[in-house]
Amino acid sequence: MSLLSKDIDSAFEGAGSKAGLEIWCIENLRLVRVPKSSHGKFYAGNAYVVLNTILRKNGPPQHDVHYWLGNDTKEVDLAMASDKALELDASLGSCTVQYKELQGLETEKFLSYFKPCIIPLEGAYSSQEAHLNGDTYKVSLLTCKGDHVVHIKEVPFSRSSLNHDNVFILDTASKVFLFSGCNSTIQERAKGLEVVQYIKENKHGGKCEVATVEDGKFVGDSDVGEFWSLFGGFAPIPRDSPSSFQKQSDTPSVKLSWITIQGKLCQTGTDSLHKKMLETDKCYLLDCGAEVFVWMGRHSSISERKISISAAEGFLRDQNRSTGTHLTFLTEGLESSIFRSYFDDWPQKVEPKLYEEGRGKVAAIFKQQGYDVKELPEEDCEPFINCRGTLKVWRVNGDELSLLPVPEQTKLFSGDCYIVQFTYAGNDRDENLFFAWLGCSSVMEDRKATISHMNAIADSTKGDPVLAQVVGDNEPVQFFSIIQKLIIFKGGMSKGYKKFIAENGLTDETYGGNKTALFRVQGTSPHNMQAIQLDPLLQVSSSLNSSYGYILQTETFIFTWIGNLSSTQDHDILDRMLELIDPTWQPTSVREGSEPDIFWNALGGKAEYPREKEMKGYTEDPHLFVVNVSEDEFKVKEIYNFSQDDLTTEDVLVLDCHREIYVWIGCHSNIISKQQALTLGLFLEMDILVEGLSLETPIFIVTEGHEPPFFTHFFEWDSSKANMRGNSFERKLALLKGKPQNLEVSRRNSWKAYSRETTPDSSRSQSVISNGQGSSASPATRVSGSNSMSSSNHLFSRPAPIARKLFSGSSLHGSPEAEQRSPSQSASYIQVDGSGDCVNFLIYPYERLKVMSNDPVADINVTKREAYLSDEEFQGKFGMTKGAFYELPKWRQNKLKMSLNLF
């Protein structure tokens, strides 16, 4: 789509060139830029166009366009707003995502720009508006809904407007009241206090009193009496207060329709959708029930796009869809992960890095010609941790642990598993970081034992250490930075590894003697360098890369090979690593292109290998998700434009940084153990978070009050907020009244000191609970502050089924189901075809397989609960055979499982 510059409104000149918000209002049929001082003030009688621009660390800018329509907006302004949004998209190269926003029903992404809330104003916006002075202050009653972003709606000032489920704000001339329904969550009450603070500062100039009123308490408090007197006196609120919320279907049918140039919808597919159905010169409507997408091909015209927008809005009207149905407009190439998830075979998204790629290729050309080119340092290599600490490393051999002597701490084997403890100086105390390093060729038994042993050691340390699970070849920068000089050999020393090799008739690859071995040497400095032995392939020469240096060891000679794209620093690291592996070696140094025949013969012959600059893949900015697991539902919700304030103490949140995942546990969350946190991270990694995320992505478990610097650097961190005490409502109230409570007294064992019982009975808290897996941990783990050293009392003593699925990544094993334990009771087997592999599953009754079963089955793959049902019970619950079920798209399978409490 192309649009001449003369066709673009002059008000859009320079739009999107800087990061942040830009807002325009339609006033008298013309577009007027809204000054920053008025951002967040929306008038019910106007339509607005809002642009949010994010300048990412790498990759192109991200533009989101929203057009907001007030309840009293004129019809002509409504039509103009959608046209102007499309015009703005064209001016930015048709690379924006567009959202339609209705007053009171805004998307959470839109509300996240204007924290803590939007309170629409009556009337219409005027660019010549003068300051208005009213003789009387209008009393208003507002309802607040939401725990991370808040929807504000003014309701009639009447007792009948109150209910037990929501939080209400009564704004009077001299005092602002917060009324908390008895069924409202602590998080909702805390957000209500943020809105109270906003009203106090913006409507009262900071000069008014604030009072909190709790539903069900009427005696002994003057504020409570004053509140009810404004309603004419107290009267009970009916328990069966009507709710306007209508629950959406758990399994909505997804339909794809082509939008013709006449604006008609022609259905082209349902449920099983494929990307090839979308033609680049057409526009389509994807109806997902609660959300509707309009996909616009790159080669569609602007007139076709306008017709598509009108057709989509007409479709919602004709279908009598809820006004809460969100409408999103996507341009080809900018599809959201949610949109892509509805298609069976959407290819992995690859973003161009034009500047970085071009810079690397220019450097490569000069280096190939023999010039010494200095390159800018790689981004994101900062470990954000004090690397001057104490290191301990244990090798795991089944139930045995061996503490390695200092000279051996930096030498690991890919067939073994290790526990790494790093103790370093924090702000006011020593902090501990534990890694469970699982060699890429290690066996299942050793991986399980490593998790259990790590927890045992961590549980015996003071405070709340950070735990991490890392699979070989996927180490995070923190791991390399604390070990500093790391050598990874092939093979293993554990009994489990040796047994597996013998039973399967495999060649023992364990490094030693005069075997031929090829090491790739990498690193960023003498304090961060690694030598990794590569797989002994028939033609190892294909493992070479012009960007690195290598060490080749044979029975008779040692070679160092220097790639043409390597730097002088790489050469220095190569020499240092050579001395670390064996200081007696006398190598022959060869440069790429001048290798003797004996070099290639030792590698099995010359072969093709990468000769271009190796570039890091495109990495998106981090995403924060709040997780809620209850008996009835499993929800993962993204928090947009996140900040430290979104880390609410009642919640468990997942920070997805793509190269690693952090599971943050709030002190007042309902999660019982770090085992559950790890299990949760693995489950999200497999099925929920950004597509293409490796199952071997490192996972860190972080507890509130003990956040390491490599976690806090993703936020604008205020340590005083991290040290507060109480639930989120109590903390907000203390800040509002100028009496912040410090957490220093209880911070040492902050997470262990809190349990589910600390949450007030009068307030339910939405957060992660046991998910029916409490039976996998011993009762001792539920005792607050337990530090027992007994192996039977460790949180990881019996890894959860999902945790075991992580281990399927081992190159020595197929699917994790191949290692089923012997059942404690008689059960028959059933064979299903889930993800392409035929696997035997035991049969269990539905009541034991439910997520929140009173008698849960242990040692099953919890991502395939349905597979353990008998054919008859499966047919009765799902209304189809297992074969038909596994032919459905993954998203539809998950929806069906959620509706049956099997997800």
CSV table of N, CA, C and O in Angstrom, one decimal, residues 249-326:
chain,number,residue,atom,x,y,z
A,249,SER,N,-17.6,-18.3,25.9
A,249,SER,CA,-17.5,-19.8,25.7
A,249,SER,C,-16.0,-20.2,25.8
A,249,SER,O,-15.1,-19.5,25.4
A,250,ASP,N,-15.8,-21.3,26.5
A,250,ASP,CA,-14.4,-21.8,26.7
A,250,ASP,C,-13.8,-22.2,25.3
A,250,ASP,O,-12.6,-22.2,25.2
A,251,THR,N,-14.6,-22.7,24.4
A,251,THR,CA,-14.0,-23.2,23.1
A,251,THR,C,-14.7,-22.5,22.0
A,251,THR,O,-15.5,-23.1,21.2
A,252,PRO,N,-14.4,-21.2,21.7
A,252,PRO,CA,-15.0,-20.5,20.6
A,252,PRO,C,-14.6,-21.1,19.3
A,252,PRO,O,-13.4,-21.5,19.1
A,253,SER,N,-15.5,-21.1,18.3
A,253,SER,CA,-15.1,-21.5,17.0
A,253,SER,C,-14.4,-20.4,16.3
A,253,SER,O,-14.9,-19.2,16.3
A,254,VAL,N,-13.3,-20.7,15.7
A,254,VAL,CA,-12.5,-19.7,15.0
A,254,VAL,C,-12.8,-19.7,13.5
A,254,VAL,O,-12.7,-20.8,12.9
A,255,LYS,N,-13.1,-18.6,12.9
A,255,LYS,CA,-13.5,-18.6,11.5
A,255,LYS,C,-12.7,-17.5,10.8
A,255,LYS,O,-12.5,-16.4,11.3
A,256,LEU,N,-12.2,-17.9,9.6
A,256,LEU,CA,-11.4,-17.0,8.7
A,256,LEU,C,-12.3,-16.6,7.5
A,256,LEU,O,-12.8,-17.5,6.8
A,257,SER,N,-12.4,-15.3,7.2
A,257,SER,CA,-13.2,-14.9,6.1
A,257,SER,C,-12.4,-13.9,5.3
A,257,SER,O,-11.7,-13.0,5.8
A,258,TRP,N,-12.6,-14.0,3.9
A,258,TRP,CA,-12.0,-13.0,3.0
A,258,TRP,C,-13.0,-11.9,2.9
A,258,TRP,O,-14.2,-12.1,2.8
A,259,ILE,N,-12.4,-10.6,3.0
A,259,ILE,CA,-13.3,-9.4,2.8
A,259,ILE,C,-13.2,-9.0,1.4
A,259,ILE,O,-12.1,-8.5,0.9
A,260,THR,N,-14.3,-9.0,0.6
A,260,THR,CA,-14.2,-8.6,-0.8
A,260,THR,C,-14.2,-7.1,-0.9
A,260,THR,O,-14.4,-6.3,0.1
A,261,ILE,N,-13.9,-6.6,-2.1
A,261,ILE,CA,-13.9,-5.1,-2.3
A,261,ILE,C,-15.2,-4.5,-2.1
A,261,ILE,O,-15.3,-3.3,-2.1
A,262,GLN,N,-16.3,-5.3,-2.1
A,262,GLN,CA,-17.6,-4.8,-1.8
A,262,GLN,C,-17.9,-4.8,-0.3
A,262,GLN,O,-19.0,-4.4,0.1
A,263,GLY,N,-17.0,-5.3,0.5
A,263,GLY,CA,-17.2,-5.3,1.9
A,263,GLY,C,-18.0,-6.5,2.4
A,263,GLY,O,-18.4,-6.6,3.6
A,264,LYS,N,-18.1,-7.6,1.6
A,264,LYS,CA,-18.8,-8.8,2.0
A,264,LYS,C,-17.8,-9.8,2.5
A,264,LYS,O,-16.6,-9.8,2.1
A,265,LEU,N,-18.2,-10.7,3.5
A,265,LEU,CA,-17.4,-11.7,4.1
A,265,LEU,C,-17.6,-13.0,3.4
A,265,LEU,O,-18.8,-13.5,3.4
A,266,CYS,N,-16.6,-13.7,3.0
A,266,CYS,CA,-16.6,-15.0,2.4
A,266,CYS,C,-15.8,-15.9,3.2
A,266,CYS,O,-14.5,-15.8,3.2
A,267,GLN,N,-16.4,-16.9,3.9
A,267,GLN,CA,-15.7,-17.7,4.8
A,267,GLN,C,-14.7,-18.6,4.0
A,267,GLN,O,-15.1,-19.3,3.0
A,268,THR,N,-13.5,-18.7,4.4
A,268,THR,CA,-12.4,-19.5,3.7
A,268,THR,C,-11.9,-20.6,4.6
A,268,THR,O,-11.2,-21.5,4.0
A,269,GLY,N,-12.1,-20.6,5.9
A,269,GLY,CA,-11.6,-21.6,6.7
A,269,GLY,C,-12.1,-21.5,8.1
A,269,GLY,O,-12.6,-20.5,8.5
A,270,THR,N,-12.1,-22.7,8.8
A,270,THR,CA,-12.5,-22.7,10.2
A,270,THR,C,-11.7,-23.7,11.0
A,270,THR,O,-11.3,-24.8,10.5
A,271,ASP,N,-11.3,-23.3,12.2
A,271,ASP,CA,-10.6,-24.1,13.1
A,271,ASP,C,-9.2,-24.5,12.6
A,271,ASP,O,-8.2,-24.0,13.2
A,272,SER,N,-9.1,-25.3,11.6
A,272,SER,CA,-7.7,-25.7,11.1
A,272,SER,C,-7.3,-24.7,10.0
A,272,SER,O,-7.7,-24.8,8.9
A,273,LEU,N,-6.5,-23.8,10.4
A,273,LEU,CA,-6.1,-22.7,9.5
A,273,LEU,C,-4.6,-22.8,9.2
A,273,LEU,O,-3.8,-23.3,10.0
A,274,HIS,N,-4.3,-22.3,8.0
A,274,HIS,CA,-2.9,-22.3,7.5
A,274,HIS,C,-2.5,-20.9,7.0
A,274,HIS,O,-3.4,-20.2,6.4
A,275,LYS,N,-1.3,-20.6,7.1
A,275,LYS,CA,-0.8,-19.3,6.7
A,275,LYS,C,-1.0,-19.1,5.2
A,275,LYS,O,-1.3,-17.9,4.7
A,276,LYS,N,-0.9,-20.1,4.4
A,276,LYS,CA,-1.0,-20.0,3.0
A,276,LYS,C,-2.4,-19.6,2.5
A,276,LYS,O,-2.6,-19.2,1.4
A,277,MET,N,-3.4,-19.6,3.5
A,277,MET,CA,-4.8,-19.1,3.2
A,277,MET,C,-4.8,-17.6,3.0
A,277,MET,O,-5.7,-17.1,2.4
A,278,LEU,N,-3.8,-16.9,3.6
A,278,LEU,CA,-3.8,-15.5,3.5
A,278,LEU,C,-3.0,-15.0,2.3
A,278,LEU,O,-1.8,-15.2,2.2
A,279,GLU,N,-3.7,-14.4,1.4
A,279,GLU,CA,-3.1,-13.8,0.2
A,279,GLU,C,-2.7,-12.4,0.4
A,279,GLU,O,-3.4,-11.6,0.9
A,280,THR,N,-1.5,-12.0,-0.1
A,280,THR,CA,-0.9,-10.7,0.2
A,280,THR,C,-1.6,-9.5,-0.4
A,280,THR,O,-1.4,-8.4,0.0
A,281,ASP,N,-2.5,-9.8,-1.4
A,281,ASP,CA,-3.2,-8.6,-2.0
A,281,ASP,C,-4.7,-8.6,-1.5
A,281,ASP,O,-5.5,-7.9,-2.1
A,282,LYS,N,-5.0,-9.3,-0.4
A,282,LYS,CA,-6.3,-9.3,0.1
A,282,LYS,C,-6.4,-8.9,1.6
A,282,LYS,O,-5.3,-8.9,2.3
A,283,CYS,N,-7.6,-8.7,2.1
A,283,CYS,CA,-7.8,-8.5,3.5
A,283,CYS,C,-8.7,-9.6,4.1
A,283,CYS,O,-9.6,-10.0,3.4
A,284,TYR,N,-8.5,-10.0,5.3
A,284,TYR,CA,-9.2,-11.1,5.9
A,284,TYR,C,-9.7,-10.7,7.3
A,284,TYR,O,-9.1,-9.9,8.0
A,285,LEU,N,-10.8,-11.3,7.7
A,285,LEU,CA,-11.3,-11.2,9.1
A,285,LEU,C,-11.2,-12.5,9.8
A,285,LEU,O,-11.7,-13.5,9.3
A,286,LEU,N,-10.5,-12.5,11.0
A,286,LEU,CA,-10.4,-13.7,11.8
A,286,LEU,C,-11.2,-13.5,13.1
A,286,LEU,O,-10.9,-12.7,13.9
A,287,ASP,N,-12.3,-14.3,13.1
A,287,ASP,CA,-13.3,-14.2,14.2
A,287,ASP,C,-12.9,-15.2,15.3
A,287,ASP,O,-13.1,-16.4,15.1
A,288,CYS,N,-12.4,-14.7,16.5
A,288,CYS,CA,-12.0,-15.6,17.6
A,288,CYS,C,-13.0,-15.5,18.8
A,288,CYS,O,-12.6,-15.9,19.9
A,289,GLY,N,-14.1,-15.0,18.5
A,289,GLY,CA,-15.1,-14.8,19.6
A,289,GLY,C,-15.0,-13.5,20.4
A,289,GLY,O,-15.5,-12.5,20.0
A,290,ALA,N,-14.2,-13.5,21.5
A,290,ALA,CA,-14.0,-12.3,22.3
A,290,ALA,C,-13.1,-11.3,21.6
A,290,ALA,O,-13.1,-10.2,22.0
A,291,GLU,N,-12.4,-11.7,20.6
A,291,GLU,CA,-11.5,-10.8,19.9
A,291,GLU,C,-11.6,-11.1,18.4
A,291,GLU,O,-11.7,-12.2,17.9
A,292,VAL,N,-11.6,-10.0,17.6
A,292,VAL,CA,-11.7,-10.1,16.1
A,292,VAL,C,-10.5,-9.4,15.5
A,292,VAL,O,-10.1,-8.3,15.9
A,293,PHE,N,-9.8,-10.1,14.6
A,293,PHE,CA,-8.6,-9.5,13.9
A,293,PHE,C,-9.0,-9.2,12.4
A,293,PHE,O,-9.7,-10.0,11.8
A,294,VAL,N,-8.4,-8.1,11.9
A,294,VAL,CA,-8.5,-7.9,10.5
A,294,VAL,C,-7.1,-7.9,10.0
A,294,VAL,O,-6.2,-7.1,10.5
A,295,TRP,N,-6.8,-8.8,9.1
A,295,TRP,CA,-5.4,-9.0,8.5
A,295,TRP,C,-5.4,-8.3,7.2
A,295,TRP,O,-6.2,-8.6,6.3
A,296,MET,N,-4.4,-7.4,7.0
A,296,MET,CA,-4.4,-6.7,5.7
A,296,MET,C,-3.0,-7.0,5.0
A,296,MET,O,-1.9,-6.8,5.5
A,297,GLY,N,-3.2,-7.6,3.8
A,297,GLY,CA,-2.0,-8.0,3.0
A,297,GLY,C,-1.2,-6.7,2.6
A,297,GLY,O,-1.7,-5.6,2.5
A,298,ARG,N,0.1,-7.0,2.5
A,298,ARG,CA,1.1,-5.9,2.1
A,298,ARG,C,0.7,-5.2,0.8
A,298,ARG,O,0.9,-4.0,0.7
A,299,HIS,N,0.1,-5.9,-0.1
A,299,HIS,CA,-0.2,-5.4,-1.4
A,299,HIS,C,-1.7,-5.0,-1.6
A,299,HIS,O,-2.1,-4.8,-2.7
A,300,SER,N,-2.4,-4.9,-0.4
A,300,SER,CA,-3.8,-4.4,-0.5
A,300,SER,C,-3.8,-2.9,-0.6
A,300,SER,O,-2.8,-2.3,0.0
A,301,SER,N,-4.8,-2.3,-1.2
A,301,SER,CA,-4.8,-0.9,-1.4
A,301,SER,C,-5.4,-0.2,-0.1
A,301,SER,O,-6.1,-0.9,0.7
A,302,ILE,N,-5.2,1.1,0.0
A,302,ILE,CA,-5.8,1.8,1.1
A,302,ILE,C,-7.3,1.8,1.1
A,302,ILE,O,-8.0,1.8,2.1
A,303,SER,N,-7.9,1.8,-0.1
A,303,SER,CA,-9.3,1.7,-0.2
A,303,SER,C,-9.8,0.4,0.3
A,303,SER,O,-10.9,0.3,1.0
A,304,GLU,N,-9.1,-0.7,-0.1
A,304,GLU,CA,-9.5,-2.0,0.4
A,304,GLU,C,-9.4,-2.1,1.9
A,304,GLU,O,-10.2,-2.7,2.6
A,305,ARG,N,-8.4,-1.4,2.5
A,305,ARG,CA,-8.3,-1.5,4.0
A,305,ARG,C,-9.4,-0.7,4.6
A,305,ARG,O,-9.9,-1.1,5.7
A,306,LYS,N,-9.8,0.5,4.1
A,306,LYS,CA,-10.9,1.2,4.6
A,306,LYS,C,-12.2,0.4,4.6
A,306,LYS,O,-13.0,0.4,5.5
A,307,ILE,N,-12.4,-0.3,3.4
A,307,ILE,CA,-13.6,-1.1,3.3
A,307,ILE,C,-13.5,-2.2,4.3
A,307,ILE,O,-14.6,-2.6,4.9
A,308,SER,N,-12.4,-2.8,4.6
A,308,SER,CA,-12.2,-3.9,5.5
A,308,SER,C,-12.6,-3.4,7.0
A,308,SER,O,-13.2,-4.2,7.7
A,309,ILE,N,-12.1,-2.2,7.3
A,309,ILE,CA,-12.4,-1.7,8.6
A,309,ILE,C,-13.9,-1.5,8.8
A,309,ILE,O,-14.5,-1.9,9.8
A,310,SER,N,-14.6,-0.9,7.8
A,310,SER,CA,-16.0,-0.8,7.8
A,310,SER,C,-16.7,-2.1,7.9
A,310,SER,O,-17.7,-2.3,8.6
A,311,ALA,N,-16.2,-3.1,7.1
A,311,ALA,CA,-16.9,-4.4,7.1
A,311,ALA,C,-16.8,-5.1,8.5
A,311,ALA,O,-17.7,-5.7,8.9
A,312,ALA,N,-15.6,-4.9,9.1
A,312,ALA,CA,-15.4,-5.5,10.4
A,312,ALA,C,-16.4,-4.9,11.5
A,312,ALA,O,-17.0,-5.6,12.3
A,313,GLU,N,-16.5,-3.6,11.4
A,313,GLU,CA,-17.4,-2.9,12.4
A,313,GLU,C,-18.8,-3.3,12.1
A,313,GLU,O,-19.6,-3.5,13.0
A,314,GLY,N,-19.2,-3.4,10.8
A,314,GLY,CA,-20.5,-3.8,10.5
A,314,GLY,C,-20.8,-5.3,10.9
A,314,GLY,O,-21.9,-5.6,11.3
A,315,PHE,N,-19.8,-6.1,10.8
A,315,PHE,CA,-19.9,-7.5,11.2
A,315,PHE,C,-20.3,-7.6,12.7
A,315,PHE,O,-21.1,-8.4,13.1
A,316,LEU,N,-19.6,-6.8,13.5
A,316,LEU,CA,-19.8,-6.9,15.0
A,316,LEU,C,-21.2,-6.4,15.3
A,316,LEU,O,-21.9,-6.9,16.1
A,317,ARG,N,-21.7,-5.4,14.5
A,317,ARG,CA,-23.1,-4.9,14.8
A,317,ARG,C,-24.1,-5.9,14.4
A,317,ARG,O,-25.0,-6.2,15.1
A,318,ASP,N,-23.9,-6.5,13.2
A,318,ASP,CA,-24.9,-7.5,12.7
A,318,ASP,C,-24.9,-8.7,13.5
A,318,ASP,O,-26.0,-9.4,13.6
A,319,GLN,N,-23.8,-9.1,14.1
A,319,GLN,CA,-23.8,-10.3,15.0
A,319,GLN,C,-24.2,-10.0,16.4
A,319,GLN,O,-24.2,-10.9,17.2
A,320,ASN,N,-24.6,-8.7,16.7
A,320,ASN,CA,-24.9,-8.3,18.0
A,320,ASN,C,-23.9,-8.7,19.1
A,320,ASN,O,-24.2,-9.2,20.2
A,321,ARG,N,-22.6,-8.5,18.7
A,321,ARG,CA,-21.5,-8.9,19.5
A,321,ARG,C,-21.4,-7.9,20.7
A,321,ARG,O,-21.8,-6.7,20.6
A,322,SER,N,-20.9,-8.4,21.8
A,322,SER,CA,-20.7,-7.6,23.0
A,322,SER,C,-19.8,-6.4,22.6
A,322,SER,O,-18.9,-6.5,21.8
A,323,THR,N,-20.2,-5.2,23.2
A,323,THR,CA,-19.4,-4.0,23.0
A,323,THR,C,-17.9,-4.2,23.5
A,323,THR,O,-17.0,-3.5,23.2
A,324,GLY,N,-17.7,-5.3,24.3
A,324,GLY,CA,-16.4,-5.5,24.8
A,324,GLY,C,-15.5,-6.3,23.9
A,324,GLY,O,-14.4,-6.6,24.2
A,325,THR,N,-16.1,-6.7,22.7
A,325,THR,CA,-15.3,-7.4,21.7
A,325,THR,C,-14.2,-6.5,21.2
A,325,THR,O,-14.5,-5.5,20.6
A,326,HIS,N,-13.0,-6.9,21.3
A,326,HIS,CA,-11.8,-6.1,20.8
A,326,HIS,C,-11.6,-6.3,19.4
A,326,HIS,O,-11.6,-7.4,18.9
